[in-house]
mmCIF file of C-alpha atoms in Angstrom:
data_model
loop_
_atom_site.group_PDB
_atom_site.id
_atom_site.type_symbol
_atom_site.label_atom_id
_atom_site.label_comp_id
_atom_site.label_asym_id
_atom_site.label_seq_id
_atom_site.Cartn_x
_atom_site.Cartn_y
_atom_site.Cartn_z
ATOM 1 C CA GLU A 3 -19.286 -3.691 -6.740
ATOM 2 C CA ILE A 4 -16.366 -1.961 -8.465
ATOM 3 C CA VAL A 5 -15.097 -3.979 -11.415
ATOM 4 C CA LEU A 6 -11.446 -3.668 -12.396
ATOM 5 C CA THR A 7 -10.512 -4.469 -15.997
ATOM 6 C CA GLN A 8 -6.849 -5.076 -16.736
ATOM 7 C CA SER A 9 -5.282 -4.905 -20.171
ATOM 8 C CA PRO A 10 -3.710 -6.523 -21.976
ATOM 9 C CA ALA A 11 -4.258 -10.060 -20.725
ATOM 10 C CA THR A 12 -0.733 -10.973 -21.821
ATOM 11 C CA LEU A 13 2.185 -8.712 -22.594
ATOM 12 C CA SER A 14 5.271 -10.078 -24.302
ATOM 13 C CA VAL A 15 8.364 -8.012 -23.588
ATOM 14 C CA SER A 16 12.081 -8.457 -24.110
ATOM 15 C CA PRO A 17 14.397 -8.145 -21.108
ATOM 16 C CA GLY A 18 15.609 -4.580 -20.758
ATOM 17 C CA GLU A 19 12.509 -3.117 -22.379
ATOM 18 C CA SER A 20 9.687 -1.335 -20.584
ATOM 19 C CA ALA A 21 6.194 -2.655 -19.924
ATOM 20 C CA THR A 22 3.008 -0.647 -19.417
ATOM 21 C CA LEU A 23 0.058 -2.359 -17.755
ATOM 22 C CA SER A 24 -3.406 -0.820 -17.483
ATOM 23 C CA CYS A 25 -6.215 -1.139 -14.953
ATOM 24 C CA ARG A 26 -9.586 0.496 -15.510
ATOM 25 C CA ALA A 27 -12.152 0.864 -12.721
ATOM 26 C CA SER A 28 -15.896 0.825 -13.350
ATOM 27 C CA GLN A 29 -16.204 3.942 -11.180
ATOM 28 C CA THR A 30 -13.830 6.350 -9.530
ATOM 29 C CA VAL A 31 -11.680 4.850 -6.774
ATOM 30 C CA GLY A 32 -9.671 7.956 -5.897
ATOM 31 C CA ARG A 33 -6.092 6.928 -5.203
ATOM 32 C CA ASN A 34 -7.186 3.731 -3.452
ATOM 33 C CA LEU A 35 -5.552 1.336 -5.851
ATOM 34 C CA ALA A 36 -2.749 -1.173 -5.383
ATOM 35 C CA TRP A 37 -0.647 -3.356 -7.668
ATOM 36 C CA TYR A 38 0.721 -6.816 -6.900
ATOM 37 C CA GLN A 39 3.186 -9.161 -8.541
ATOM 38 C CA GLN A 40 2.614 -12.903 -8.378
ATOM 39 C CA LYS A 41 4.999 -15.619 -9.509
ATOM 40 C CA PRO A 42 3.951 -19.266 -9.961
ATOM 41 C CA GLY A 43 3.396 -21.055 -6.692
ATOM 42 C CA GLN A 44 3.879 -17.883 -4.633
ATOM 43 C CA ALA A 45 1.679 -15.434 -2.825
ATOM 44 C CA PRO A 46 1.165 -11.997 -4.359
ATOM 45 C CA ARG A 47 3.658 -9.299 -3.398
ATOM 46 C CA LEU A 48 2.568 -5.719 -2.862
ATOM 47 C CA LEU A 49 4.326 -3.377 -5.284
ATOM 48 C CA ILE A 50 2.352 -0.130 -5.250
ATOM 49 C CA TYR A 51 -0.376 1.325 -3.033
ATOM 50 C CA GLY A 52 -2.115 4.671 -3.067
ATOM 51 C CA ALA A 53 -1.883 4.390 -6.875
ATOM 52 C CA SER A 54 1.736 5.564 -6.952
ATOM 53 C CA ILE A 55 3.512 4.808 -3.655
ATOM 54 C CA ARG A 56 6.085 2.051 -3.841
ATOM 55 C CA ALA A 57 5.886 -0.497 -1.044
ATOM 56 C CA THR A 58 8.903 -1.146 1.136
ATOM 57 C CA GLY A 59 11.789 -2.691 -0.755
ATOM 58 C CA ILE A 60 10.283 -2.320 -4.213
ATOM 59 C CA PRO A 61 12.822 -1.165 -6.827
ATOM 60 C CA ASP A 62 12.254 2.187 -8.485
ATOM 61 C CA ARG A 63 11.859 0.590 -11.902
ATOM 62 C CA PHE A 64 8.270 -0.046 -10.782
ATOM 63 C CA SER A 65 6.067 3.030 -10.922
ATOM 64 C CA GLY A 66 2.350 3.612 -10.699
ATOM 65 C CA SER A 67 0.148 6.433 -11.887
ATOM 66 C CA GLY A 68 -3.499 7.336 -12.177
ATOM 67 C CA SER A 69 -5.638 9.516 -14.388
ATOM 68 C CA GLU A 70 -7.459 12.678 -13.347
ATOM 69 C CA THR A 71 -10.719 10.764 -13.625
ATOM 70 C CA GLU A 72 -9.372 8.329 -11.022
ATOM 71 C CA THR A 73 -10.644 5.400 -13.080
ATOM 72 C CA GLU A 74 -7.594 4.620 -15.210
ATOM 73 C CA PHE A 75 -4.355 3.449 -13.667
ATOM 74 C CA THR A 76 -1.024 2.369 -15.049
ATOM 75 C CA LEU A 77 1.829 0.266 -13.757
ATOM 76 C CA THR A 78 5.074 0.849 -15.609
ATOM 77 C CA ILE A 79 8.034 -1.455 -15.303
ATOM 78 C CA SER A 80 11.124 0.057 -16.827
ATOM 79 C CA SER A 81 14.081 -2.029 -17.994
ATOM 80 C CA LEU A 82 12.499 -5.416 -17.284
ATOM 81 C CA GLN A 83 14.663 -7.813 -15.352
ATOM 82 C CA PRO A 84 14.361 -11.619 -15.600
ATOM 83 C CA GLU A 85 12.697 -11.714 -12.166
ATOM 84 C CA ASP A 86 9.946 -9.325 -13.336
ATOM 85 C CA PHE A 87 8.248 -11.859 -15.591
ATOM 86 C CA ALA A 88 5.118 -12.696 -13.625
ATOM 87 C CA VAL A 89 1.403 -11.967 -13.347
ATOM 88 C CA TYR A 90 0.363 -8.540 -12.124
ATOM 89 C CA TYR A 91 -2.928 -7.700 -10.407
ATOM 90 C CA CYS A 92 -4.553 -4.417 -9.501
ATOM 91 C CA GLN A 93 -6.821 -4.097 -6.473
ATOM 92 C CA GLN A 94 -9.167 -1.365 -5.296
ATOM 93 C CA TYR A 95 -10.000 -0.521 -1.709
ATOM 94 C CA SER A 96 -12.050 2.582 -2.213
ATOM 95 C CA TYR A 97 -15.579 1.237 -1.916
ATOM 96 C CA TRP A 98 -15.798 -2.013 -0.067
ATOM 97 C CA PRO A 99 -16.938 -4.591 0.731
ATOM 98 C CA PRO A 100 -16.130 -6.166 -1.514
ATOM 99 C CA ILE A 101 -12.464 -5.440 -2.025
ATOM 100 C CA THR A 102 -11.928 -6.343 -5.680
ATOM 101 C CA PHE A 103 -9.051 -7.404 -7.898
ATOM 102 C CA GLY A 104 -8.535 -7.241 -11.633
ATOM 103 C CA GLN A 105 -8.198 -10.416 -13.659
ATOM 104 C CA GLY A 106 -4.452 -9.997 -14.055
ATOM 105 C CA THR A 107 -1.894 -9.263 -16.769
ATOM 106 C CA LYS A 108 0.770 -11.832 -17.518
ATOM 107 C CA VAL A 109 4.128 -10.389 -18.527
ATOM 108 C CA ASP A 110 6.127 -12.987 -20.385
ATOM 109 C CA ILE A 111 9.397 -13.095 -22.245
ATOM 110 C CA LYS A 112 9.305 -12.129 -25.896
ATOM 111 C CA GLN B 11 9.777 -11.888 12.242
ATOM 112 C CA VAL B 12 6.440 -10.915 10.735
ATOM 113 C CA THR B 13 4.652 -13.858 9.174
ATOM 114 C CA LEU B 14 1.253 -15.362 8.430
ATOM 115 C CA THR B 15 0.705 -19.084 7.963
ATOM 116 C CA GLU B 16 -2.451 -20.786 6.732
ATOM 117 C CA SER B 17 -3.423 -24.261 7.877
ATOM 118 C CA GLY B 18 -6.323 -26.584 7.257
ATOM 119 C CA PRO B 19 -7.408 -29.645 5.306
ATOM 120 C CA ALA B 20 -6.080 -30.170 1.802
ATOM 121 C CA LEU B 21 -9.163 -32.124 0.781
ATOM 122 C CA VAL B 22 -12.813 -31.653 1.693
ATOM 123 C CA LYS B 23 -15.890 -33.408 0.386
ATOM 124 C CA PRO B 24 -18.789 -31.608 -1.271
ATOM 125 C CA THR B 25 -21.332 -30.245 1.246
ATOM 126 C CA GLN B 26 -18.762 -30.258 4.069
ATOM 127 C CA THR B 27 -17.669 -27.197 6.033
ATOM 128 C CA LEU B 28 -14.129 -25.911 5.548
ATOM 129 C CA THR B 29 -12.254 -24.523 8.535
ATOM 130 C CA LEU B 30 -8.996 -22.666 7.895
ATOM 131 C CA THR B 31 -6.695 -21.095 10.448
ATOM 132 C CA CYS B 32 -4.363 -18.174 9.860
ATOM 133 C CA SER B 33 -1.625 -18.057 12.492
ATOM 134 C CA PHE B 34 0.414 -14.878 12.562
ATOM 135 C CA SER B 35 3.409 -13.478 14.392
ATOM 136 C CA GLY B 36 5.207 -10.181 14.637
ATOM 137 C CA PHE B 37 2.063 -8.073 14.932
ATOM 138 C CA SER B 38 -1.143 -8.003 16.949
ATOM 139 C CA LEU B 39 -4.805 -7.807 16.015
ATOM 140 C CA ASN B 40 -5.235 -5.723 19.164
ATOM 141 C CA THR B 41 -3.278 -2.899 17.545
ATOM 142 C CA PRO B 42 -5.600 -0.190 16.223
ATOM 143 C CA GLY B 43 -5.839 -0.232 12.448
ATOM 144 C CA VAL B 44 -4.712 -3.805 11.911
ATOM 145 C CA ARG B 45 -6.836 -6.045 9.704
ATOM 146 C CA VAL B 46 -6.572 -9.635 8.496
ATOM 147 C CA SER B 47 -8.349 -10.890 5.380
ATOM 148 C CA TRP B 48 -8.906 -14.171 3.625
ATOM 149 C CA ILE B 49 -8.420 -14.209 -0.140
ATOM 150 C CA ARG B 50 -8.657 -17.174 -2.484
ATOM 151 C CA GLN B 51 -7.412 -18.047 -5.947
ATOM 152 C CA PRO B 52 -8.776 -20.943 -8.025
ATOM 153 C CA PRO B 53 -6.092 -22.673 -10.106
ATOM 154 C CA GLY B 54 -5.062 -20.428 -12.989
ATOM 155 C CA LYS B 55 -7.568 -17.735 -12.066
ATOM 156 C CA ALA B 56 -7.673 -14.355 -10.389
ATOM 157 C CA LEU B 57 -7.738 -13.399 -6.720
ATOM 158 C CA GLU B 58 -11.042 -13.133 -4.866
ATOM 159 C CA TRP B 59 -11.386 -11.388 -1.499
ATOM 160 C CA LEU B 60 -13.575 -13.318 0.932
ATOM 161 C CA ALA B 61 -13.670 -11.743 4.378
ATOM 162 C CA LEU B 62 -11.912 -9.407 6.802
ATOM 163 C CA VAL B 63 -11.719 -8.989 10.567
ATOM 164 C CA ASP B 64 -10.179 -5.943 12.207
ATOM 165 C CA TRP B 65 -8.689 -4.788 15.513
ATOM 166 C CA ALA B 66 -12.152 -3.808 16.804
ATOM 167 C CA ASP B 67 -13.536 -7.257 15.903
ATOM 168 C CA ASP B 68 -15.596 -5.753 13.100
ATOM 169 C CA LYS B 69 -16.200 -8.227 10.292
ATOM 170 C CA TYR B 70 -16.810 -7.748 6.596
ATOM 171 C CA PHE B 71 -17.710 -10.267 3.931
ATOM 172 C CA ASN B 72 -17.942 -10.626 0.193
ATOM 173 C CA ALA B 73 -21.693 -10.458 -0.334
ATOM 174 C CA SER B 74 -21.545 -13.154 -2.990
ATOM 175 C CA LEU B 75 -20.472 -15.662 -0.339
ATOM 176 C CA LYS B 76 -21.716 -14.027 2.847
ATOM 177 C CA THR B 77 -24.300 -16.689 3.712
ATOM 178 C CA ARG B 78 -21.569 -19.340 3.684
ATOM 179 C CA LEU B 79 -18.775 -17.514 5.496
ATOM 180 C CA SER B 80 -17.851 -16.763 9.059
ATOM 181 C CA ILE B 81 -14.648 -15.245 10.387
ATOM 182 C CA SER B 82 -13.366 -15.035 13.927
ATOM 183 C CA ARG B 83 -10.228 -14.043 15.753
ATOM 184 C CA ASP B 84 -8.399 -15.285 18.817
ATOM 185 C CA THR B 85 -6.075 -12.500 19.861
ATOM 186 C CA SER B 86 -4.507 -14.581 22.628
ATOM 187 C CA LYS B 87 -3.382 -17.148 20.059
ATOM 188 C CA ASN B 88 -2.740 -14.663 17.234
ATOM 189 C CA GLN B 89 -5.099 -16.542 14.966
ATOM 190 C CA VAL B 90 -7.913 -15.795 12.549
ATOM 191 C CA VAL B 91 -10.296 -18.602 11.569
ATOM 192 C CA LEU B 92 -12.394 -18.761 8.412
ATOM 193 C CA ARG B 93 -15.300 -21.137 8.047
ATOM 194 C CA MET B 94 -17.017 -21.798 4.753
ATOM 195 C CA THR B 95 -20.075 -24.030 4.629
ATOM 196 C CA SER B 96 -21.559 -26.110 1.806
ATOM 197 C CA MET B 97 -18.275 -26.573 -0.016
ATOM 198 C CA ASN B 98 -18.488 -27.520 -3.701
ATOM 199 C CA PRO B 99 -15.900 -28.219 -6.425
ATOM 200 C CA ALA B 100 -15.992 -24.562 -7.548
ATOM 201 C CA ASP B 101 -14.468 -23.683 -4.154
ATOM 202 C CA THR B 102 -11.265 -25.521 -5.047
ATOM 203 C CA ALA B 103 -8.592 -22.873 -4.651
ATOM 204 C CA THR B 104 -5.510 -21.716 -2.815
ATOM 205 C CA TYR B 105 -6.640 -19.796 0.249
ATOM 206 C CA PHE B 106 -4.436 -16.958 1.488
ATOM 207 C CA CYS B 107 -4.597 -14.825 4.581
ATOM 208 C CA ALA B 108 -3.144 -11.334 4.383
ATOM 209 C CA ARG B 109 -2.635 -8.263 6.563
ATOM 210 C CA SER B 110 -3.754 -4.747 5.823
ATOM 211 C CA TYR B 111 -4.272 -1.519 7.737
ATOM 212 C CA SER B 112 -7.204 0.825 8.014
ATOM 213 C CA THR B 113 -5.061 3.594 6.538
ATOM 214 C CA SER B 114 -4.679 1.604 3.325
ATOM 215 C CA THR B 115 -6.539 -1.609 2.727
ATOM 216 C CA SER B 116 -3.820 -2.924 0.467
ATOM 217 C CA PHE B 117 -2.280 -6.193 1.564
ATOM 218 C CA ASP B 118 1.319 -5.685 2.618
ATOM 219 C CA LEU B 119 1.923 -9.148 4.044
ATOM 220 C CA TRP B 120 0.641 -12.509 2.817
ATOM 221 C CA GLY B 121 0.831 -16.092 3.912
ATOM 222 C CA ARG B 122 2.067 -18.700 1.462
ATOM 223 C CA GLY B 123 -1.434 -20.027 0.977
ATOM 224 C CA THR B 124 -2.979 -23.445 1.370
ATOM 225 C CA LEU B 125 -4.517 -25.422 -1.492
ATOM 226 C CA VAL B 126 -7.959 -26.802 -0.745
ATOM 227 C CA THR B 127 -9.469 -29.325 -3.150
ATOM 228 C CA VAL B 128 -13.181 -30.122 -3.017
ATOM 229 C CA SER B 129 -13.838 -33.604 -4.298
ATOM 230 C CA SER B 130 -15.699 -36.709 -3.312
#
């Protein structure tokens, strides 16, 4: 099973600043990594798939990237808006079953 | 309109079997590449993928729960049913169904989820 480790657990950011979230895979997953945003009481929303491809309707302040080793991935949110404060999860779909998720990073208001 | 909606009991007793139904519209599980999964989330915790059924009626399970899970589809009703046996309090969670495609098993469409509490 591929384990995804997200860091930090909580990130405190002021509105208008940028946030950088990390996701490390226990083995290479290629580009088969997605990011989701989840707000309280809601289902997750797909932000990024293929490590760097924005899903339909996702603003360009959200961007994803991956390392050459294909084990380290980053979600960057530039100029945080009030609606961006949420929990973010990464998910791999390279080697499955099982499909696995990280434990999440909470982005809260500083 | 493309939607998924979960339904099932809000409360089950320990040892009982949980049956959840995912009803969807706006797409078909007969379309090549389409997949529907069940994913759960205990209160305040992370997401856990449970099972998937695809357009060819192939089924995949999380090995950690495989002996307790079954998944089936009814393409005429546009439904996917998850059954989980031997429910216990640790299975208390919000259960989501979600769509993905064989080209990218990321979940582009989710239901709102249904909270299932396991308690006597």
